[in-house]
Amino acid sequence: MSIAPLNIASAADSGTAYALPKTAAQPDPVVSTVAPVAAPDARRATDGEVNDAVSKLNNFAASNAAALNFSKDEDTGKTIVKVMDTATDTVIRQIPSEEAIAIAKSIDKMQGLLINHKA
């Protein structure tokens, strides 16, 4: 059995390239919504700077939106935002949730166990 090559010219395509009509440049919605990549020379904030920013956010929230509370989880280093009921001083909503923080802590613990076991 032999396989003959396709004759592209007979299919009404001479193989020559042609320019596509130009369309108006539209921003790519996926690319425009993605956060920019940090520059290689970008530095991370120190704990003191993060704690200072958290206290400033708490002061701002106290003066403008008394039901917001910003904090930092010491174990994971994640920023926590709590929406509080000021009348009863109870948490209405927490971002990330307690469950998500517990999952992050257990993942960190499992990674530590895997690294220690491997070495």
PDB file of C-alpha atoms in Angstrom, residues 6-77:
ATOM      1  CA  LEU A   6      -1.700  15.590  -1.084  1.00  0.00           C
ATOM      2  CA  ASN A   7      -1.764  17.961  -4.004  1.00  0.00           C
ATOM      3  CA  ILE A   8      -2.445  21.255  -2.230  1.00  0.00           C
ATOM      4  CA  ALA A   9      -2.607  23.211  -5.508  1.00  0.00           C
ATOM      5  CA  SER A  10      -5.561  21.154  -6.659  1.00  0.00           C
ATOM      6  CA  ALA A  11      -7.460  22.079  -3.498  1.00  0.00           C
ATOM      7  CA  ALA A  12      -7.444  25.757  -4.590  1.00  0.00           C
ATOM      8  CA  ASP A  13      -4.613  26.710  -2.234  1.00  0.00           C
ATOM      9  CA  SER A  14      -1.427  27.719  -3.935  1.00  0.00           C
ATOM     10  CA  GLY A  15       0.426  27.784  -0.646  1.00  0.00           C
ATOM     11  CA  THR A  16       1.128  31.500  -0.859  1.00  0.00           C
ATOM     12  CA  ALA A  17       0.666  33.528   2.289  1.00  0.00           C
ATOM     13  CA  TYR A  18      -1.697  36.448   2.342  1.00  0.00           C
ATOM     14  CA  ALA A  19      -2.276  39.143   4.928  1.00  0.00           C
ATOM     15  CA  LEU A  20      -5.334  38.869   7.120  1.00  0.00           C
ATOM     16  CA  PRO A  21      -7.542  41.945   7.319  1.00  0.00           C
ATOM     17  CA  LYS A  22      -6.577  44.177  10.232  1.00  0.00           C
ATOM     18  CA  THR A  23      -9.043  44.421  13.064  1.00  0.00           C
ATOM     19  CA  ALA A  24      -9.212  46.947  15.856  1.00  0.00           C
ATOM     20  CA  ALA A  25      -6.923  46.013  18.715  1.00  0.00           C
ATOM     21  CA  GLN A  26      -9.025  44.853  21.618  1.00  0.00           C
ATOM     22  CA  PRO A  27      -7.516  44.091  25.010  1.00  0.00           C
ATOM     23  CA  ASP A  28      -7.451  40.456  25.938  1.00  0.00           C
ATOM     24  CA  PRO A  29      -9.872  40.156  28.898  1.00  0.00           C
ATOM     25  CA  VAL A  30      -7.880  37.313  30.445  1.00  0.00           C
ATOM     26  CA  VAL A  31      -4.555  39.096  30.291  1.00  0.00           C
ATOM     27  CA  SER A  32      -5.905  42.427  31.516  1.00  0.00           C
ATOM     28  CA  THR A  33      -7.398  40.890  34.677  1.00  0.00           C
ATOM     29  CA  VAL A  34      -4.283  39.020  35.764  1.00  0.00           C
ATOM     30  CA  ALA A  35      -2.116  40.684  38.392  1.00  0.00           C
ATOM     31  CA  PRO A  36       1.289  41.757  37.123  1.00  0.00           C
ATOM     32  CA  VAL A  37       4.278  39.625  37.968  1.00  0.00           C
ATOM     33  CA  ALA A  38       6.492  41.121  40.642  1.00  0.00           C
ATOM     34  CA  ALA A  39       9.738  42.573  39.403  1.00  0.00           C
ATOM     35  CA  PRO A  40      12.808  40.516  40.283  1.00  0.00           C
ATOM     36  CA  ASP A  41      14.152  43.364  42.403  1.00  0.00           C
ATOM     37  CA  ALA A  42      10.886  43.728  44.387  1.00  0.00           C
ATOM     38  CA  ARG A  43      11.287  43.246  48.126  1.00  0.00           C
ATOM     39  CA  ARG A  44       8.939  41.616  50.607  1.00  0.00           C
ATOM     40  CA  ALA A  45       7.480  43.648  53.434  1.00  0.00           C
ATOM     41  CA  THR A  46       8.937  43.057  56.882  1.00  0.00           C
ATOM     42  CA  ASP A  47       6.785  41.892  59.800  1.00  0.00           C
ATOM     43  CA  GLY A  48       6.950  45.370  61.291  1.00  0.00           C
ATOM     44  CA  GLU A  49       5.676  46.935  58.066  1.00  0.00           C
ATOM     45  CA  VAL A  50       2.836  44.401  57.850  1.00  0.00           C
ATOM     46  CA  ASN A  51       1.856  44.971  61.490  1.00  0.00           C
ATOM     47  CA  ASP A  52       1.962  48.741  60.932  1.00  0.00           C
ATOM     48  CA  ALA A  53      -0.270  48.387  57.850  1.00  0.00           C
ATOM     49  CA  VAL A  54      -2.696  46.181  59.807  1.00  0.00           C
ATOM     50  CA  SER A  55      -2.979  48.755  62.593  1.00  0.00           C
ATOM     51  CA  LYS A  56      -3.542  51.540  60.046  1.00  0.00           C
ATOM     52  CA  LEU A  57      -6.301  49.481  58.396  1.00  0.00           C
ATOM     53  CA  ASN A  58      -7.910  48.831  61.785  1.00  0.00           C
ATOM     54  CA  ASN A  59      -7.804  52.563  62.599  1.00  0.00           C
ATOM     55  CA  PHE A  60      -9.330  53.381  59.208  1.00  0.00           C
ATOM     56  CA  ALA A  61     -12.029  50.733  59.668  1.00  0.00           C
ATOM     57  CA  ALA A  62     -12.810  51.997  63.171  1.00  0.00           C
ATOM     58  CA  SER A  63     -13.383  55.513  61.901  1.00  0.00           C
ATOM     59  CA  ASN A  64     -15.262  54.616  58.699  1.00  0.00           C
ATOM     60  CA  ALA A  65     -16.642  51.101  58.859  1.00  0.00           C
ATOM     61  CA  ALA A  66     -16.686  49.994  62.471  1.00  0.00           C
ATOM     62  CA  ALA A  67     -17.580  46.426  61.566  1.00  0.00           C
ATOM     63  CA  LEU A  68     -14.231  45.519  59.933  1.00  0.00           C
ATOM     64  CA  ASN A  69     -11.256  44.022  61.750  1.00  0.00           C
ATOM     65  CA  PHE A  70      -7.904  43.233  60.092  1.00  0.00           C
ATOM     66  CA  SER A  71      -5.369  40.862  61.639  1.00  0.00           C
ATOM     67  CA  LYS A  72      -2.516  38.549  60.723  1.00  0.00           C
ATOM     68  CA  ASP A  73      -2.422  34.855  61.575  1.00  0.00           C
ATOM     69  CA  GLU A  74       0.908  34.243  63.291  1.00  0.00           C
ATOM     70  CA  ASP A  75       1.280  30.600  62.157  1.00  0.00           C
ATOM     71  CA  THR A  76       0.503  31.011  58.464  1.00  0.00           C
ATOM     72  CA  GLY A  77       1.260  34.716  58.010  1.00  0.00           C
TER      73      GLY A  77
END
